[in-house]
Tab-separated table of C-alpha atoms and ligand atoms in Angstrom:
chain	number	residue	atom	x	y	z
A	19	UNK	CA	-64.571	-82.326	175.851
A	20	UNK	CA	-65.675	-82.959	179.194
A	21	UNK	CA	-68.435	-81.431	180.592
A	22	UNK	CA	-69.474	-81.471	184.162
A	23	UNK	CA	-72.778	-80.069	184.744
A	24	UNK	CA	-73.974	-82.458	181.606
A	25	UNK	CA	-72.053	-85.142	183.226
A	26	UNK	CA	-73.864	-84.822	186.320
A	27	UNK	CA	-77.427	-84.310	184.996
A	28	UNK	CA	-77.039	-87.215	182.967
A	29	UNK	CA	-76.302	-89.081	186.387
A	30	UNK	CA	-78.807	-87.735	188.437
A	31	UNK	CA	-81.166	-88.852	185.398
A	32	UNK	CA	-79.622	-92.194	185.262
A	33	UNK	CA	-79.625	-91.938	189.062
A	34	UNK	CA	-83.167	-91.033	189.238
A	35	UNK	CA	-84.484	-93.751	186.267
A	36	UNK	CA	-86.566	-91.055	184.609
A	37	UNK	CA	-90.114	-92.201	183.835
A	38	UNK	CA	-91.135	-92.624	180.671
A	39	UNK	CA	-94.835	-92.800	180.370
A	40	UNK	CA	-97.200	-92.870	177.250
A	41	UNK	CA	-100.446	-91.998	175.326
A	42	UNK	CA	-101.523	-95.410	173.559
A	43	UNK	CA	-105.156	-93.847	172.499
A	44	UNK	CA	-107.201	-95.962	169.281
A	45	UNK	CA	-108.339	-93.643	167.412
A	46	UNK	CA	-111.412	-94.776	166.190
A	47	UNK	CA	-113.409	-91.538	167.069
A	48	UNK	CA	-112.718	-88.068	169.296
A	49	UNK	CA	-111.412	-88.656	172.079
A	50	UNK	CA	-114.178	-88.104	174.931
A	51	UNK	CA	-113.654	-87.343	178.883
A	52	UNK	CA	-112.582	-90.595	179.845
A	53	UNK	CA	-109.527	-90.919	177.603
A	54	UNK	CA	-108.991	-87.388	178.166
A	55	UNK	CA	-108.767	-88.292	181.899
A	56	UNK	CA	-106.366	-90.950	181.472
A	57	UNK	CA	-104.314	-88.887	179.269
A	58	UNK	CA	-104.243	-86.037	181.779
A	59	UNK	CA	-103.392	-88.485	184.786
A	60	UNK	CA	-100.530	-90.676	182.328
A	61	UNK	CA	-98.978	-86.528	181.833
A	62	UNK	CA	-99.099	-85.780	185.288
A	63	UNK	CA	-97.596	-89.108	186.368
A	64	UNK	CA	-94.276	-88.627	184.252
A	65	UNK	CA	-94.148	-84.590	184.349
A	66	UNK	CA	-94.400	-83.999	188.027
A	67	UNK	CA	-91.431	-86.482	188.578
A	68	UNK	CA	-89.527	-84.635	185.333
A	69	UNK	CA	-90.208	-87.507	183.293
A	70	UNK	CA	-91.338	-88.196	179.398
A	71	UNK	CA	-94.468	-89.185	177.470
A	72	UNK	CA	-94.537	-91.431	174.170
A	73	UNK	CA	-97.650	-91.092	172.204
A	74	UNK	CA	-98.081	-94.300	170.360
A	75	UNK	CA	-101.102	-94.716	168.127
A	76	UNK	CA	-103.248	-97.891	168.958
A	77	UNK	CA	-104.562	-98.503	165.244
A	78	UNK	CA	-103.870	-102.112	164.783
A	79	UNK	CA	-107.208	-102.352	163.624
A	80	UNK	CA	-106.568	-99.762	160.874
A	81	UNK	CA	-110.120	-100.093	158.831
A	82	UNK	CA	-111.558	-98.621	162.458
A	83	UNK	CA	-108.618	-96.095	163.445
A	84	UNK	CA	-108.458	-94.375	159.812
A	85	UNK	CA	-105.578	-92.036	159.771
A	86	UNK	CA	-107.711	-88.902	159.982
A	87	UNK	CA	-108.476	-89.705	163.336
A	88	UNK	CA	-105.398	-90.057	164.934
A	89	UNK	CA	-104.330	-86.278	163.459
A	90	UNK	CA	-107.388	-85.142	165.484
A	91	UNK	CA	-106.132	-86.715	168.367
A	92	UNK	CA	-103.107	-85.171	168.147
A	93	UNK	CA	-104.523	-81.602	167.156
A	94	UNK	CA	-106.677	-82.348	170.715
A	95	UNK	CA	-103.857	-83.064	173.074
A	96	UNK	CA	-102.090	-80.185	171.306
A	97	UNK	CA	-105.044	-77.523	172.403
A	98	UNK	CA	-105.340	-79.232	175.830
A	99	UNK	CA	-101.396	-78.729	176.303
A	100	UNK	CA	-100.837	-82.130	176.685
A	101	UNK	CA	-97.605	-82.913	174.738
A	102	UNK	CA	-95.529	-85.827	174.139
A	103	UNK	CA	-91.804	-86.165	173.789
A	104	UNK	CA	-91.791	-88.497	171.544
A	105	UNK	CA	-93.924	-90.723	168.774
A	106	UNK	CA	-97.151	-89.912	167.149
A	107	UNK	CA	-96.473	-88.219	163.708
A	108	UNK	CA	-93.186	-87.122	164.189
A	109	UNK	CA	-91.214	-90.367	165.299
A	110	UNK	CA	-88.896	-91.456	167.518
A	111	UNK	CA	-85.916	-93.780	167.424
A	112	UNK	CA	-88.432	-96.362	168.284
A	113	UNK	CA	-88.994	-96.028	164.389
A	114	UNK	CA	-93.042	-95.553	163.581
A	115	UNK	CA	-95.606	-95.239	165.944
A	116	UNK	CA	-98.192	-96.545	164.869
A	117	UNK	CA	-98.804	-100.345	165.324
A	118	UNK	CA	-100.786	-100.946	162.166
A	119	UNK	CA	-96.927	-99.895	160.364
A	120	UNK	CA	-94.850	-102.474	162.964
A	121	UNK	CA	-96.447	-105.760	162.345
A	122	UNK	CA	-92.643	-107.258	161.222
A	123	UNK	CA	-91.561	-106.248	164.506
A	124	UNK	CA	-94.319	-108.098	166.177
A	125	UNK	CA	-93.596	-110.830	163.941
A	126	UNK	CA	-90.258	-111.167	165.643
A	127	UNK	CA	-91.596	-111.555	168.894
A	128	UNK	CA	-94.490	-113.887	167.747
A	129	UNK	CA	-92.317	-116.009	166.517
A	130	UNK	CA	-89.775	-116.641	169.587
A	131	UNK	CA	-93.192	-117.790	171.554
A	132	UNK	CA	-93.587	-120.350	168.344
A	133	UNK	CA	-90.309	-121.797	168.595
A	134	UNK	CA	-90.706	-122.219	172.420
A	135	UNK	CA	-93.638	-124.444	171.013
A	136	UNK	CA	-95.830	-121.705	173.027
A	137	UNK	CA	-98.277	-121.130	170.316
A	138	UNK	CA	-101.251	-123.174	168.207
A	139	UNK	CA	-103.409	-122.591	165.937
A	140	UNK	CA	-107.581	-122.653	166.680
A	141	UNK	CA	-110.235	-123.043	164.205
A	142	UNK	CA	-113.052	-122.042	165.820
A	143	UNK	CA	-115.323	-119.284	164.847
A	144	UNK	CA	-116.444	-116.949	167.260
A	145	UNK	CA	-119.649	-118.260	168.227
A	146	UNK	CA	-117.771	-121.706	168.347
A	147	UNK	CA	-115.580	-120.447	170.902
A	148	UNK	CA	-118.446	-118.568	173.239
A	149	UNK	CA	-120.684	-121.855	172.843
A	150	UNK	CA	-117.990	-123.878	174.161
A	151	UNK	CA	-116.291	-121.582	176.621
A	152	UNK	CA	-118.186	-122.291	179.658
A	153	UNK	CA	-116.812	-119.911	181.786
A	154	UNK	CA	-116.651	-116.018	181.051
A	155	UNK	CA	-114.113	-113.550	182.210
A	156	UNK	CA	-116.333	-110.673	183.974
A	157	UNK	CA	-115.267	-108.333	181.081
A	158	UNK	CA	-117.385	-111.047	179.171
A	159	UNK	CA	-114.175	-112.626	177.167
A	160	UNK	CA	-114.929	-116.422	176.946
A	161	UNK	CA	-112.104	-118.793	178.538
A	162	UNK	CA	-111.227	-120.620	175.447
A	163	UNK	CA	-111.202	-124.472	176.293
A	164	UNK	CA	-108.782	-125.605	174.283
A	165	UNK	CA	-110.500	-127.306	171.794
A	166	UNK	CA	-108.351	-127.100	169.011
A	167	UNK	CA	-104.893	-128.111	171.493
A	168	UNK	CA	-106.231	-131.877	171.431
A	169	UNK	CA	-106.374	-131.649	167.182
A	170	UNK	CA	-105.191	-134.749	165.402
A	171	UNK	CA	-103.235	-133.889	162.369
A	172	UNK	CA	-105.731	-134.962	160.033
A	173	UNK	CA	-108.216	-133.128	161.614
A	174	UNK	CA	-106.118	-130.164	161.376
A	175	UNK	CA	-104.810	-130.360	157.818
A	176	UNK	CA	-108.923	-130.856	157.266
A	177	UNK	CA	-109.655	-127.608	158.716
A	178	UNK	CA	-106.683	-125.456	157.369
A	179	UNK	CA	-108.914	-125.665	154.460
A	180	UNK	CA	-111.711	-123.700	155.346
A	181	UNK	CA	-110.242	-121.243	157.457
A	182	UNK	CA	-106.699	-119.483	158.368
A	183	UNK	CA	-106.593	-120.050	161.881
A	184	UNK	CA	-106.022	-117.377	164.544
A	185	UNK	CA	-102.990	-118.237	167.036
A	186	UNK	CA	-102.834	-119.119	171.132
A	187	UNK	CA	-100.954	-118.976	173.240
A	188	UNK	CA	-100.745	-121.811	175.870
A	189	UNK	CA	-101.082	-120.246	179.488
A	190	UNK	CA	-98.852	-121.771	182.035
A	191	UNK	CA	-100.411	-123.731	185.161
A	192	UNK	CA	-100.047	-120.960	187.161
A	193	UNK	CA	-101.055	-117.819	189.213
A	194	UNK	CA	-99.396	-114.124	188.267
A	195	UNK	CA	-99.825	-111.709	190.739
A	196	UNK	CA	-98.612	-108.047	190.637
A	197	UNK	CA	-99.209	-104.757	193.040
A	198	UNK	CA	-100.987	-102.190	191.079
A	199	UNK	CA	-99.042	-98.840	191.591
A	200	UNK	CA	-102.961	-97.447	192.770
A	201	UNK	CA	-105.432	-100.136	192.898
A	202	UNK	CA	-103.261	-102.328	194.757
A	203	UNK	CA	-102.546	-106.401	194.492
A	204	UNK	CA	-103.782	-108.420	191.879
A	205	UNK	CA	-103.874	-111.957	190.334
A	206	UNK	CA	-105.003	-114.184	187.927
A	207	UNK	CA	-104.900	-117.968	187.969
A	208	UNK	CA	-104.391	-118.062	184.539
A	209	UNK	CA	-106.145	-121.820	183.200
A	210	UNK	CA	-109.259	-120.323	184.961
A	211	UNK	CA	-109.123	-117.030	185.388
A	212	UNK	CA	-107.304	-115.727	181.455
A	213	UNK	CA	-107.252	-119.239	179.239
A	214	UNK	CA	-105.495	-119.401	176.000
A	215	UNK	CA	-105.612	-115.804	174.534
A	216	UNK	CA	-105.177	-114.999	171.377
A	217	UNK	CA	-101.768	-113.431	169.734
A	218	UNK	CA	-102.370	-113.436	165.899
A	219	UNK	CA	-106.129	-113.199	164.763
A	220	UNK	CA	-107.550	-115.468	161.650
A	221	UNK	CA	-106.720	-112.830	159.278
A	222	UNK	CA	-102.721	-112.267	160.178
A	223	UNK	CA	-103.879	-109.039	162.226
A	224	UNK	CA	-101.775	-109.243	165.869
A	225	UNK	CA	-103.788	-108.859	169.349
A	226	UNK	CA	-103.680	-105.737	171.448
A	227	UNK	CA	-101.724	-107.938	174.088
A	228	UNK	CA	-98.978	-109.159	171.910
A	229	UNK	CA	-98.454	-105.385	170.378
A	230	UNK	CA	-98.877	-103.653	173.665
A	231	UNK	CA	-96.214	-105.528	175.613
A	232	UNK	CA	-93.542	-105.235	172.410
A	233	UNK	CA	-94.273	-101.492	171.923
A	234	UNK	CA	-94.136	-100.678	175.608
A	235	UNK	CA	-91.091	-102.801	175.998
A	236	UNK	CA	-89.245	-101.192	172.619
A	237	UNK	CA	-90.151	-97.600	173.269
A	238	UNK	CA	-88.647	-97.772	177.176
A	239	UNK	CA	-91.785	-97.534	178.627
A	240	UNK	CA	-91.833	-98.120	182.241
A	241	UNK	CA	-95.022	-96.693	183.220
A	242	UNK	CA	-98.246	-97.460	182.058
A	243	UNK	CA	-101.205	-95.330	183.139
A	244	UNK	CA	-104.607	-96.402	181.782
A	245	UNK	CA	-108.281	-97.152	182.976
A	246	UNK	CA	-109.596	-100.105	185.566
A	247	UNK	CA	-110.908	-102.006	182.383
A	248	UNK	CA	-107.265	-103.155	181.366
A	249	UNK	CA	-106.338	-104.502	184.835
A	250	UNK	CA	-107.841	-107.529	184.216
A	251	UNK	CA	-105.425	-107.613	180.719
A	252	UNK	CA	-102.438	-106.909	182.722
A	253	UNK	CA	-101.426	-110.585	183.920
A	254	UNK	CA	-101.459	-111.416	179.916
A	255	UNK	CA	-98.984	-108.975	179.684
A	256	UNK	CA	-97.195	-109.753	182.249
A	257	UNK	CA	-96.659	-113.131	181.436
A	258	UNK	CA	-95.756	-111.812	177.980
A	259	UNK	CA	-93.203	-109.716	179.062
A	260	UNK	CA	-91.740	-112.834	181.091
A	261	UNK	CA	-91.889	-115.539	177.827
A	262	UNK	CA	-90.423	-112.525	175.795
A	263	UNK	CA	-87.801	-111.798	178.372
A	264	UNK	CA	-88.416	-107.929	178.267
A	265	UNK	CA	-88.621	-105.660	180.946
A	266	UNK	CA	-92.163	-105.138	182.329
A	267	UNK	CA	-93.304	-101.706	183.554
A	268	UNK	CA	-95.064	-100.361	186.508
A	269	UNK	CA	-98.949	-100.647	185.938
A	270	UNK	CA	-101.012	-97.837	187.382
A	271	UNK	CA	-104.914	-98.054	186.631
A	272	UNK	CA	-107.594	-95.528	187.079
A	273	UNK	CA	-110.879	-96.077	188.061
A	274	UNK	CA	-113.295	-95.699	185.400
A	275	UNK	CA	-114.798	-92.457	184.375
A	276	UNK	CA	-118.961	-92.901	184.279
A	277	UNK	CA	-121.953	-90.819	182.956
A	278	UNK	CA	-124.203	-89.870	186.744
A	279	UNK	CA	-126.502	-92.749	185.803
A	280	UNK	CA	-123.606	-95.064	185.992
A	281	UNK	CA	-122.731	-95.691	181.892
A	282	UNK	CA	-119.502	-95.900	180.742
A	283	UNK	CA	-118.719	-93.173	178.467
A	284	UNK	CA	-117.589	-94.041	175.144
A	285	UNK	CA	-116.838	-92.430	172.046
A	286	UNK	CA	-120.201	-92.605	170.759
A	287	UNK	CA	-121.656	-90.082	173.725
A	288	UNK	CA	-121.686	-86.961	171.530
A	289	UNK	CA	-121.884	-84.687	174.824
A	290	UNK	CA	-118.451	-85.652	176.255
A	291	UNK	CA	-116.064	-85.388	173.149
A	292	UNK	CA	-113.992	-83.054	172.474
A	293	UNK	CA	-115.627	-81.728	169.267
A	294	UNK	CA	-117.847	-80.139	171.609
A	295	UNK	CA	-116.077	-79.924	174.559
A	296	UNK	CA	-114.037	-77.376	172.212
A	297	UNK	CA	-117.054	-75.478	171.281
A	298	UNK	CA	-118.053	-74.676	174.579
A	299	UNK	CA	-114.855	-74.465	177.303
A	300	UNK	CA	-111.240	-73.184	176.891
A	301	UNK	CA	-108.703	-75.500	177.529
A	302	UNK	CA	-107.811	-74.787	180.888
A	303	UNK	CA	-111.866	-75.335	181.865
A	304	UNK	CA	-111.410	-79.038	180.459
A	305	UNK	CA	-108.031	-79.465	182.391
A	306	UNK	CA	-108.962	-77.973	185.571
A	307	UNK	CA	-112.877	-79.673	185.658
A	308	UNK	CA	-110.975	-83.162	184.931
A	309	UNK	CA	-108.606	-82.400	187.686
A	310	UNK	CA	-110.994	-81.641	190.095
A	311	UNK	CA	-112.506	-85.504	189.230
A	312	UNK	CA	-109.290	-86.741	189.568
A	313	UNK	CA	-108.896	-85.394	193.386
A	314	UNK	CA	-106.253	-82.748	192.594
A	315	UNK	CA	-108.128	-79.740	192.786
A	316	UNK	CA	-110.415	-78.328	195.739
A	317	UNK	CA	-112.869	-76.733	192.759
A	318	UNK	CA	-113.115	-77.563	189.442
A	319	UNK	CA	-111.211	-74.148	188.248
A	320	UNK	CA	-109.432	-73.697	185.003
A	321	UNK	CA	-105.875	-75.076	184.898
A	322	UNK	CA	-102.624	-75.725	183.284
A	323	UNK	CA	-101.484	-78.835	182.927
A	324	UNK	CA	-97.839	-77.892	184.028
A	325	UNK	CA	-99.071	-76.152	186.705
A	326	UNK	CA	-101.127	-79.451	188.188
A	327	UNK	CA	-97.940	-81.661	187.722
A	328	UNK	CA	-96.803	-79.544	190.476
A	329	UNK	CA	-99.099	-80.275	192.663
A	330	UNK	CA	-99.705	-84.024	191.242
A	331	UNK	CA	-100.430	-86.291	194.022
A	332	UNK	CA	-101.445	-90.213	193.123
A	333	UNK	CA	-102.765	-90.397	196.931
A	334	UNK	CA	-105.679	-87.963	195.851
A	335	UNK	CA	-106.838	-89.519	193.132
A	336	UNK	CA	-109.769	-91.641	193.939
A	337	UNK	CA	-110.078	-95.719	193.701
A	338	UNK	CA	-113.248	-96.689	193.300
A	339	UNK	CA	-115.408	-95.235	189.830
A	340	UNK	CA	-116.085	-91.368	189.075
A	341	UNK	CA	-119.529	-90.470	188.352
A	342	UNK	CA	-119.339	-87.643	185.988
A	343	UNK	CA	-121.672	-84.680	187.511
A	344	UNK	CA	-124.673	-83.963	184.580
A	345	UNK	CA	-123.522	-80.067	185.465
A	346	UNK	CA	-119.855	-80.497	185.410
A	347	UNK	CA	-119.916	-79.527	181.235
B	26	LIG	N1	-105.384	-98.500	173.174
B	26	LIG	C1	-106.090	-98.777	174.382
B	26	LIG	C2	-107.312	-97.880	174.490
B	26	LIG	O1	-107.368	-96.830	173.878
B	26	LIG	C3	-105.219	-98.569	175.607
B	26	LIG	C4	-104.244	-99.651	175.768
B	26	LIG	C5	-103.343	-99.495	176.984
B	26	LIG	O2	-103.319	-98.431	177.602
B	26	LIG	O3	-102.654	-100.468	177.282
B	26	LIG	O4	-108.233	-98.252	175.186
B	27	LIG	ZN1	-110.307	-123.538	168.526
């Protein structure tokens, strides 16, 4: 039977290109105030616009992102109001959500950029690779110098011996460049700037920038929110969504969330996480005081999440890092 109103919704929808934005937390502790923030912002993003959130769970490294973990984090965004629409522990038609259950599907992908002859394997141990990488990235990542492209086969087969290698990918003589949806342009030239970066680790386990790109790409991402320390990862990805002839979505970072003294918070800062954030606030204290950070409120009052996304405004939120106030919690 036809029906109109559906009809039309499903238009205005299609019409509209609803934004599907996700949680991709690793859960290898509670969550603390900068992954909160990012999770707050990623919400707002997609809700105020009527969109939907996938919560994927980053656990590729699965001996560090035990299982236990990840049902805290969703227990957390449950209490903070944060939901998802889709993924986590109860699916999605993108099958499981957690990456450390998908490797045959990154497999797949892996091995298209093999048979474009895009891939090779490297030998080198990690201090082999930082010795003879004499340039750094400035998040400290050495730019691999392609030591083990220029291999003869003998000294190859020697090697495959004594080590399973991990697999590169071969960058492209070229420069990406993309416009951040906040910070603005960006690009890499990627010989100098990226190098050879690694898709399939020594022992089979696939990189973060091989899974992200497939996962975003199968679960119809098209927004990623996510802190200033993955911009510099994002011309990977975007050349991997190019090679792999999937869709790429629109990148949005956040500047990074830092203790007064200037620190980066991480999951080891027993203060910030929500173990004890939970002891001491109500939900709509965390909310609101993270809100307030993030440029949406005049005071850092309680608040509901629903209530922000109608108010969300990406021109608030600031560009440059947030110093956490010692008083704020
Ligand atoms: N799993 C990553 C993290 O928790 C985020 C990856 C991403 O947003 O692309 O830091
Ligand atoms: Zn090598």
């Amino acid at each position: 039977m036809e029906n109109p109103a559906a009809l039309r919704e499903g238009l205005t929808r299609l019409e509209k290109r609803e934004t599907v934005g996700r949680f991709a937390p690793s859960p290898s502790g509670r969550m603390h105030l900068g992954n909160l923030l990012c999770s707050l912002l990623a919400w707002l993003s997609a809700k105020s616009t009527g969109g939907r959130i996938v919560l994927r769970i980053e656990d590729l490294d699965a001996e560090r992102c035990p299982r236990a973990f990840a049902d805290l984090l969703e227990q957390d965004l449950h209490w903070l109001g944060l939901d998802w629409d889709e993924g986590g522990s109860a699916g999605g038609p993108a099958g499981s959500y957690y990456q450390s259950n998908r490797a045959e599907i990154y497999e797949k992908y892996f091995e298209k950029l093999q048979k474009a002859g895009l891939v090779y394997p490297c030998y080198c141990s990690r201090s082999q690779v930082r010795a003879a990488s004499a340039p750094h990235r400035e998040d400290g990542t050495p730019i691999y110098n392609r030591h083990c492209l220029h291999l003869s086969e003998e000294e190859r087969a020697a090697l495959e011996k004594k080590r399973s290698p991990a697999m590169r990918l071969l960058v492209p003589d070229e420069t990406i460049a993309f416009t951040d949806g906040h910070l603005g342009p960006y690009s890499e030239y990627l010989p100098d700037d990226c190098g050879d970066f690694v898709l399939r680790r020594g022992d089979g386990v696939f990189a973060y920038q091989l899974a992200v790109v497939v996962d975003d790409a199968l679960m119809g991402v098209n927004e990623v929110v996510r802190g200033a320390d993955l911009l510099q990862s994002t011309p990977r990805q975007l050349l991997l969504y190019r090679l792999l002839g999937l869709q790429a979505p629109r990148f949005c970072h956040l500047p990074l969330l830092l203790a007064s003294d200037g620190r980066r918070l991480s999951k080891r800062d027993g203060d910030v996480s929500l173990e004890v954030l939970k002891e001491k606030y109500t939900a709509p204290q965390v909310i609101g005081r993270l809100a307030w950070l993030a440029g949406q409120l005049e005071r850092p009052e309680p608040a509901a999440p629903a209530e922000l996304a109608k108010i969300f405004d990406w021109e608030k939120v600031p560009k440059t890092d947030i110093f956490l106030p010692d008083d704020l919690f």
